[in-house]
Short mmCIF file of C-alpha atoms in Angstrom, two decimals:
data_model
loop_
_atom_site.label_atom_id
_atom_site.label_comp_id
_atom_site.label_asym_id
_atom_site.label_seq_id
_atom_site.Cartn_x
_atom_site.Cartn_y
_atom_site.Cartn_z
CA UNK A 335 4.21 2.45 49.21
CA UNK A 336 4.27 6.15 50.44
CA UNK A 337 1.35 8.25 51.24
CA UNK A 338 0.00 10.82 48.59
CA UNK A 339 1.12 13.46 51.00
CA UNK A 340 4.63 12.03 51.31
CA UNK A 341 4.72 11.94 47.36
CA UNK A 342 3.81 15.48 47.14
CA UNK A 343 6.46 16.38 49.64
CA UNK A 344 8.97 14.60 47.51
CA UNK A 345 8.21 16.47 44.48
CA UNK A 346 8.43 19.87 46.20
CA UNK A 347 11.78 18.91 47.71
CA UNK A 348 13.10 18.29 44.10
CA UNK A 349 11.56 21.66 42.69
CA UNK A 350 14.47 23.87 43.66
CA UNK A 351 16.89 21.74 41.48
CA UNK A 352 14.40 21.41 38.63
CA UNK A 353 15.03 23.63 35.56
CA UNK A 354 12.55 25.55 33.64
CA UNK A 355 13.57 23.93 30.41
CA UNK A 356 11.99 21.30 28.13
CA UNK A 357 12.64 17.61 28.93
CA UNK A 358 11.35 14.44 30.17
CA UNK A 359 10.84 13.32 33.77
CA UNK A 360 10.89 9.71 35.20
CA UNK A 361 9.01 8.74 38.36
CA UNK A 362 10.63 5.56 40.29
CA UNK A 363 9.03 3.31 42.90
CA UNK A 364 10.84 1.77 45.92
CA UNK A 365 12.31 -0.91 43.75
CA UNK A 366 13.77 1.89 41.37
CA UNK A 367 11.50 0.73 38.74
CA UNK A 368 10.30 3.31 36.27
CA UNK A 369 6.64 3.76 36.90
CA UNK A 370 5.93 6.83 34.68
CA UNK A 371 7.57 9.01 32.08
CA UNK A 372 6.36 12.27 31.18
CA UNK A 373 7.52 15.25 28.93
CA UNK A 374 7.30 18.96 29.43
CA UNK A 375 7.96 22.20 27.81
CA UNK A 376 8.94 23.37 31.21
CA UNK A 377 9.96 20.73 33.74
CA UNK A 378 9.82 22.85 36.72
CA UNK A 379 5.94 24.00 35.86
CA UNK A 380 5.13 20.45 35.06
CA UNK A 381 6.48 18.86 38.17
CA UNK A 382 4.86 21.79 40.35
CA UNK A 383 1.30 20.52 39.05
CA UNK A 384 1.86 17.32 41.06
CA UNK A 385 1.87 19.36 44.27
CA UNK A 386 -1.84 20.46 43.52
CA UNK A 387 -5.09 18.42 43.41
CA UNK A 388 -4.57 15.38 41.67
CA UNK A 389 -6.72 12.75 39.56
CA UNK A 390 -7.24 9.22 40.77
CA UNK A 391 -4.49 8.01 38.39
CA UNK A 392 -1.97 10.63 39.64
CA UNK A 393 -2.74 10.22 43.20
CA UNK A 394 -1.94 6.36 42.87
CA UNK A 395 1.26 7.19 40.84
CA UNK A 396 2.54 9.88 43.35
CA UNK A 397 1.75 7.58 46.37
CA UNK A 398 4.18 5.05 44.71
CA UNK A 399 7.03 7.33 43.85
CA UNK A 400 10.24 7.42 45.82
CA UNK A 401 12.36 9.29 43.45
CA UNK A 402 12.11 11.55 40.24
CA UNK A 403 14.88 12.21 37.76
CA UNK A 404 14.76 14.15 34.53
CA UNK A 405 16.59 14.77 31.05
CA UNK A 406 16.82 18.09 29.54
CA UNK A 407 16.14 18.31 25.80
CA UNK A 408 16.67 21.18 23.21
CA UNK A 409 13.09 21.51 22.45
CA UNK A 410 9.69 20.31 23.29
CA UNK A 411 9.27 17.99 20.06
CA UNK A 412 12.55 16.51 21.18
CA UNK A 413 11.02 15.93 24.66
CA UNK A 414 8.07 14.24 23.04
CA UNK A 415 10.24 11.90 20.84
CA UNK A 416 12.32 10.97 23.77
CA UNK A 417 9.17 10.24 26.00
CA UNK A 418 7.84 7.85 23.40
CA UNK A 419 11.28 6.13 22.93
CA UNK A 420 11.56 5.60 26.70
CA UNK A 421 8.00 4.34 27.04
CA UNK A 422 8.65 1.76 24.72
CA UNK A 423 11.96 0.78 26.43
CA UNK A 424 10.72 0.82 30.05
CA UNK A 425 7.07 0.04 29.67
CA UNK A 426 5.96 1.95 32.74
CA UNK A 427 2.75 0.79 34.45
CA UNK A 428 1.11 4.27 34.43
CA UNK A 429 1.67 5.13 30.71
CA UNK A 430 -0.15 4.06 27.67
CA UNK A 431 1.62 1.21 26.15
CA UNK A 432 1.42 0.21 22.48
CA UNK A 433 1.54 -3.66 22.29
CA UNK A 434 2.51 -5.88 19.36
CA UNK A 435 4.37 -3.11 17.76
CA UNK A 436 6.22 -5.49 15.02
CA UNK A 437 7.65 -4.05 11.82
CA UNK A 438 5.62 -4.45 8.59
CA UNK A 439 6.93 -6.30 5.56
CA UNK A 440 7.80 -4.73 2.24
CA UNK A 441 8.15 -6.32 -1.32
CA UNK A 442 11.57 -5.33 -2.36
CA UNK A 443 13.32 -5.22 -5.80
CA UNK A 444 17.00 -5.57 -5.09
CA UNK A 445 18.87 -3.54 -7.86
CA UNK A 446 22.56 -4.15 -6.68
CA UNK A 447 22.83 -7.07 -8.88
CA UNK A 448 22.86 -7.45 -12.73
CA UNK A 449 19.70 -9.64 -12.47
CA UNK A 450 17.47 -7.90 -9.75
CA UNK A 451 15.93 -10.01 -7.18
CA UNK A 452 12.25 -9.78 -5.99
CA UNK A 453 11.66 -10.67 -2.52
CA UNK A 454 9.93 -10.01 0.85
CA UNK A 455 11.86 -7.65 3.27
CA UNK A 456 11.20 -6.79 6.85
CA UNK A 457 13.35 -3.98 8.31
CA UNK A 458 13.60 0.14 8.65
CA UNK A 459 16.56 0.43 6.06
CA UNK A 460 14.84 1.48 2.83
CA UNK A 461 17.94 3.10 1.11
CA UNK A 462 18.97 0.27 -1.14
CA UNK A 463 16.53 -1.02 -3.77
CA UNK A 464 12.82 -0.24 -4.61
CA UNK A 465 10.26 -0.86 -2.00
CA UNK A 466 6.43 -1.56 -2.35
CA UNK A 467 4.47 -1.20 0.96
CA UNK A 468 4.40 -1.48 3.87
CA UNK A 469 1.76 -4.20 4.15
CA UNK A 470 0.10 -4.92 7.44
CA UNK A 471 0.13 -8.71 6.36
CA UNK A 472 2.78 -11.07 5.77
CA UNK A 473 0.37 -13.25 3.92
CA UNK A 474 -0.70 -10.48 1.67
CA UNK A 475 2.85 -9.90 0.69
CA UNK A 476 3.49 -13.68 -0.20
CA UNK A 477 0.10 -13.59 -2.41
CA UNK A 478 1.34 -10.25 -4.13
CA UNK A 479 4.98 -11.67 -4.54
CA UNK A 480 3.52 -14.85 -6.07
CA UNK A 481 1.42 -12.93 -8.55
CA UNK A 482 4.27 -10.75 -9.57
CA UNK A 483 6.37 -13.75 -10.08
CA UNK A 484 3.86 -15.30 -12.40
CA UNK A 485 3.66 -12.25 -14.39
CA UNK A 486 7.25 -10.96 -14.59
CA UNK A 487 9.09 -14.05 -13.83
CA UNK A 488 12.12 -12.42 -11.91
CA UNK A 489 14.20 -14.53 -9.69
CA UNK A 490 13.67 -14.76 -6.02
CA UNK A 491 16.69 -16.91 -5.14
CA UNK A 492 19.82 -15.82 -3.16
CA UNK A 493 22.92 -14.74 -4.84
CA UNK A 494 24.65 -18.06 -3.75
CA UNK A 495 21.94 -20.17 -5.04
CA UNK A 496 21.89 -18.29 -8.43
CA UNK A 497 25.60 -18.58 -8.86
CA UNK A 498 25.55 -22.25 -8.23
CA UNK A 499 23.07 -23.44 -10.82
CA UNK A 500 24.05 -25.26 -13.87
CA UNK A 501 20.56 -25.94 -14.98
CA UNK A 502 17.14 -24.35 -14.35
CA UNK A 503 15.56 -24.75 -11.17
CA UNK A 504 11.77 -25.76 -10.24
CA UNK A 505 10.67 -22.17 -10.45
CA UNK A 506 11.48 -22.07 -14.26
CA UNK A 507 9.67 -25.41 -14.83
CA UNK A 508 6.53 -23.95 -13.14
CA UNK A 509 6.98 -20.75 -15.24
CA UNK A 510 7.77 -18.53 -12.23
CA UNK A 511 11.21 -17.44 -13.34
CA UNK A 512 13.02 -17.06 -16.88
CA UNK A 513 16.12 -18.67 -15.31
CA UNK A 514 18.64 -15.87 -15.95
CA UNK A 515 21.29 -17.92 -13.99
CA UNK A 516 21.63 -20.28 -16.96
CA UNK A 517 21.19 -17.47 -19.59
CA UNK A 518 17.71 -18.68 -20.82
CA UNK A 519 16.81 -14.88 -21.09
CA UNK A 520 19.29 -12.05 -22.08
CA UNK A 521 20.56 -9.59 -19.45
CA UNK A 522 18.82 -6.63 -21.50
CA UNK A 523 15.54 -8.38 -21.65
CA UNK A 524 15.67 -9.40 -17.78
CA UNK A 525 16.61 -5.76 -16.87
CA UNK A 526 13.57 -4.43 -19.01
CA UNK A 527 11.40 -6.56 -16.95
CA UNK A 528 12.84 -5.45 -13.74
CA UNK A 529 12.15 -1.94 -14.81
CA UNK A 530 8.59 -2.90 -15.50
CA UNK A 531 8.47 -4.55 -11.94
CA UNK A 532 9.65 -1.21 -10.60
CA UNK A 533 6.96 0.79 -12.61
CA UNK A 534 4.27 -1.29 -11.17
CA UNK A 535 5.58 -1.14 -7.49
CA UNK A 536 5.98 2.61 -7.69
CA UNK A 537 2.42 3.34 -9.17
CA UNK A 538 3.16 3.97 -12.56
CA UNK A 539 0.50 1.46 -13.69
CA UNK A 540 -0.98 3.46 -16.50
CA UNK A 541 2.38 4.32 -18.18
CA UNK A 542 3.30 0.53 -17.83
CA UNK A 543 0.28 -0.79 -19.40
CA UNK A 544 0.38 1.74 -22.27
CA UNK A 545 4.07 0.75 -22.81
CA UNK A 546 3.18 -2.80 -22.78
CA UNK A 547 0.19 -2.40 -25.27
CA UNK A 548 2.51 -0.57 -27.63
CA UNK A 549 4.98 -3.36 -27.38
CA UNK A 550 2.42 -5.85 -28.12
CA UNK A 551 1.22 -4.06 -31.20
CA UNK A 552 4.90 -3.85 -32.54
CA UNK A 553 5.43 -7.60 -32.11
CA UNK A 554 2.03 -8.50 -33.88
CA UNK A 555 3.17 -6.25 -36.64
CA UNK A 556 6.36 -8.20 -36.76
CA UNK A 557 4.35 -11.53 -36.74
CA UNK A 558 6.03 -12.41 -33.49
CA UNK A 559 2.63 -13.54 -32.26
CA UNK A 560 3.77 -15.89 -29.53
CA UNK A 561 5.64 -13.17 -27.83
CA UNK A 562 2.81 -10.71 -28.40
CA UNK A 563 0.36 -13.14 -26.76
CA UNK A 564 2.74 -13.37 -23.68
CA UNK A 565 2.61 -9.49 -23.48
CA UNK A 566 -1.11 -9.82 -23.83
CA UNK A 567 -1.33 -12.14 -20.87
CA UNK A 568 0.76 -9.82 -18.73
CA UNK A 569 -1.36 -6.96 -19.40
CA UNK A 570 -4.38 -8.89 -18.25
CA UNK A 571 -2.55 -10.24 -15.19
CA UNK A 572 -1.69 -6.79 -14.10
CA UNK A 573 -5.11 -5.74 -14.18
CA UNK A 574 -6.15 -8.71 -12.18
CA UNK A 575 -3.57 -8.13 -9.57
CA UNK A 576 -4.44 -4.47 -9.28
CA UNK A 577 -8.18 -5.37 -8.51
CA UNK A 578 -7.18 -8.31 -6.26
CA UNK A 579 -4.90 -6.09 -3.92
CA UNK A 580 -7.71 -3.44 -3.74
CA UNK A 581 -7.45 -0.14 -5.23
CA UNK A 582 -8.22 2.85 -3.32
CA UNK A 583 -9.91 6.07 -4.79
CA UNK A 584 -8.30 7.67 -7.67
CA UNK A 585 -6.92 10.66 -5.70
CA UNK A 586 -5.45 8.58 -2.85
CA UNK A 587 -1.65 8.19 -2.99
CA UNK A 588 0.27 7.68 0.09
CA UNK A 589 -1.89 7.69 3.18
CA UNK A 590 -2.28 6.13 6.77
CA UNK A 591 -5.59 6.20 8.19
CA UNK A 592 -6.10 5.89 12.04
CA UNK A 593 -9.42 5.42 13.76
CA UNK A 594 -9.89 5.04 17.45
CA UNK A 595 -13.07 3.80 19.48
CA UNK A 596 -13.72 3.05 23.01
CA UNK A 597 -15.68 -0.13 23.85
CA UNK A 598 -16.30 -1.36 27.37
CA UNK A 599 -13.55 0.84 28.90
CA UNK A 600 -10.99 -0.47 26.22
CA UNK A 601 -9.60 1.44 23.26
CA UNK A 602 -9.39 -0.14 19.89
CA UNK A 603 -7.12 1.50 17.30
CA UNK A 604 -7.71 0.51 13.56
CA UNK A 605 -4.87 1.34 11.13
CA UNK A 606 -5.20 1.11 7.30
CA UNK A 607 -2.33 1.88 4.95
CA UNK A 608 -2.49 3.17 1.26
CA UNK A 609 0.56 3.33 -0.87
CA UNK A 610 0.80 4.51 -4.50
CA UNK A 611 -2.97 4.29 -4.81
CA UNK A 612 -3.39 0.62 -3.37
CA UNK A 613 -4.67 -0.61 -0.15
CA UNK A 614 -1.87 -2.34 1.68
CA UNK A 615 -4.38 -3.62 4.37
CA UNK A 616 -5.57 -2.87 7.86
CA UNK A 617 -4.59 -4.03 11.46
CA UNK A 618 -5.90 -3.49 14.91
CA UNK A 619 -4.25 -2.42 18.14
CA UNK A 620 -5.26 -2.67 21.88
CA UNK A 621 -3.22 -0.37 23.83
CA UNK A 622 -2.72 -0.88 27.52
CA UNK A 623 -3.86 2.07 29.54
CA UNK A 624 -5.21 3.30 32.86
CA UNK A 625 -9.02 3.20 33.00
CA UNK A 626 -9.40 7.01 33.16
CA UNK A 627 -7.42 7.83 29.97
CA UNK A 628 -9.36 9.77 27.34
CA UNK A 629 -9.34 9.15 23.45
CA UNK A 630 -7.32 12.19 22.91
CA UNK A 631 -4.22 11.13 25.00
CA UNK A 632 -4.38 7.51 23.85
CA UNK A 633 -4.28 8.74 20.20
CA UNK A 634 -1.60 10.98 20.86
CA UNK A 635 0.45 8.27 22.41
CA UNK A 636 -0.22 5.90 19.72
CA UNK A 637 1.02 8.16 17.10
CA UNK A 638 4.40 8.87 18.72
CA UNK A 639 4.86 5.19 19.81
CA UNK A 640 3.86 3.72 16.33
CA UNK A 641 5.98 6.04 14.24
CA UNK A 642 9.16 5.72 16.42
CA UNK A 643 10.22 2.94 14.12
CA UNK A 644 7.99 3.28 11.07
CA UNK A 645 7.98 5.87 8.43
CA UNK A 646 4.81 7.73 8.00
CA UNK A 647 2.88 8.41 4.87
CA UNK A 648 2.97 12.13 3.65
CA UNK A 649 -0.57 12.30 4.72
CA UNK A 650 -2.11 10.78 8.02
CA UNK A 651 -5.79 11.04 8.73
CA UNK A 652 -7.19 10.59 12.22
CA UNK A 653 -10.64 10.16 13.54
CA UNK A 654 -10.56 12.40 16.41
CA UNK A 655 -8.98 15.88 17.13
CA UNK A 656 -5.87 15.83 19.27
CA UNK A 657 -4.63 18.55 21.59
CA UNK A 658 -0.98 18.66 20.63
CA UNK A 659 -1.45 18.24 16.78
CA UNK A 660 1.18 20.74 15.71
CA UNK A 661 3.68 19.55 18.15
CA UNK A 662 3.32 15.88 16.85
CA UNK A 663 3.57 17.08 13.37
CA UNK A 664 6.93 18.97 14.34
CA UNK A 665 8.20 15.89 16.24
CA UNK A 666 7.55 13.52 13.16
CA UNK A 667 9.34 15.98 11.03
CA UNK A 668 12.09 16.14 13.21
CA UNK A 669 12.37 12.07 13.63
CA UNK A 670 11.88 11.25 9.89
CA UNK A 671 13.23 14.42 8.28
CA UNK A 672 10.02 14.69 5.98
CA UNK A 673 6.89 16.80 5.86
CA UNK A 674 3.93 15.03 7.37
CA UNK A 675 0.33 16.17 7.35
CA UNK A 676 -2.11 15.12 9.80
CA UNK A 677 -5.89 15.98 9.59
CA UNK A 678 -9.34 15.02 10.82
CA UNK A 679 -11.61 15.19 7.86
CA UNK A 680 -15.05 16.17 8.44
CA UNK A 681 -16.48 15.29 4.85
CA UNK A 682 -15.36 14.02 1.53
CA UNK A 683 -13.73 10.75 0.43
CA UNK A 684 -11.08 10.82 3.34
CA UNK A 685 -13.98 11.14 5.91
CA UNK A 686 -15.70 8.11 4.40
CA UNK A 687 -12.37 6.06 4.77
#
């Protein structure tokens, strides 16, 4: 362990070779372990600040620093993204760390088969198929999947299992699949059901229920009462599953809600997800941090680390103002190639959330 004075001398000795460009810097201890990663619009100016009067945290950090290296980036938003990525990789002791950052599950309608498959999916590639979510709880996905299978009776089996069937499986017997594997339903009728599932998953619930009602009336006029009754039951079940999964306010579409609070020196972050007007659940995070960190800094770090591997909603509302709001919006746009709005509501339904 070096002294604070020695640490400051180390910083001064490296300033002559430090560019006045955006980038990230890493502080390493005697064992060459990364103990802190920071970003800067101007690396020279940022490192110069460590030669001045320091906070308790920075004094401790400088006293442990034996070397400093850096990477230049093309812009400040790029530096912000690289900083968050490297923090997740190296987990430096003086940075704010997001724990339990696992991926969230989705419901996926696989459409690359003539008989689409409904299943749970966990991953970041959302390019193939239709997805509903993300959900914060795997249990919530299982419950919703079970309800959808009862209503639409689409297959959940793998292609190998599907191709090997010579007679219906148990899912058909318990009325959770129409057994397309053995032609118990026509390809056209099955694909129509798959389209209905897609409408439901993408929030077209009113249109879907209207179409089903018209279909039911037509079947009744044709005296196909058994088929009409099945459609009627499907309409009722759809209304039930919407209520069961928790519908948000009518004017909520895709929204992430992030609230932060401090209790006994610890920060608690509560995340709620809304997709196509439905509540997809909530979860809590307890980031590791140095005691003197403030809410602003912790919330900024959470936003950047959390959205490193998760696609943000078009709108994000946060409970507290943050200093680098526009910079973070620009960084998320660069990372995910989409426009993201981050706001701190003061009134209205978003404030109540």
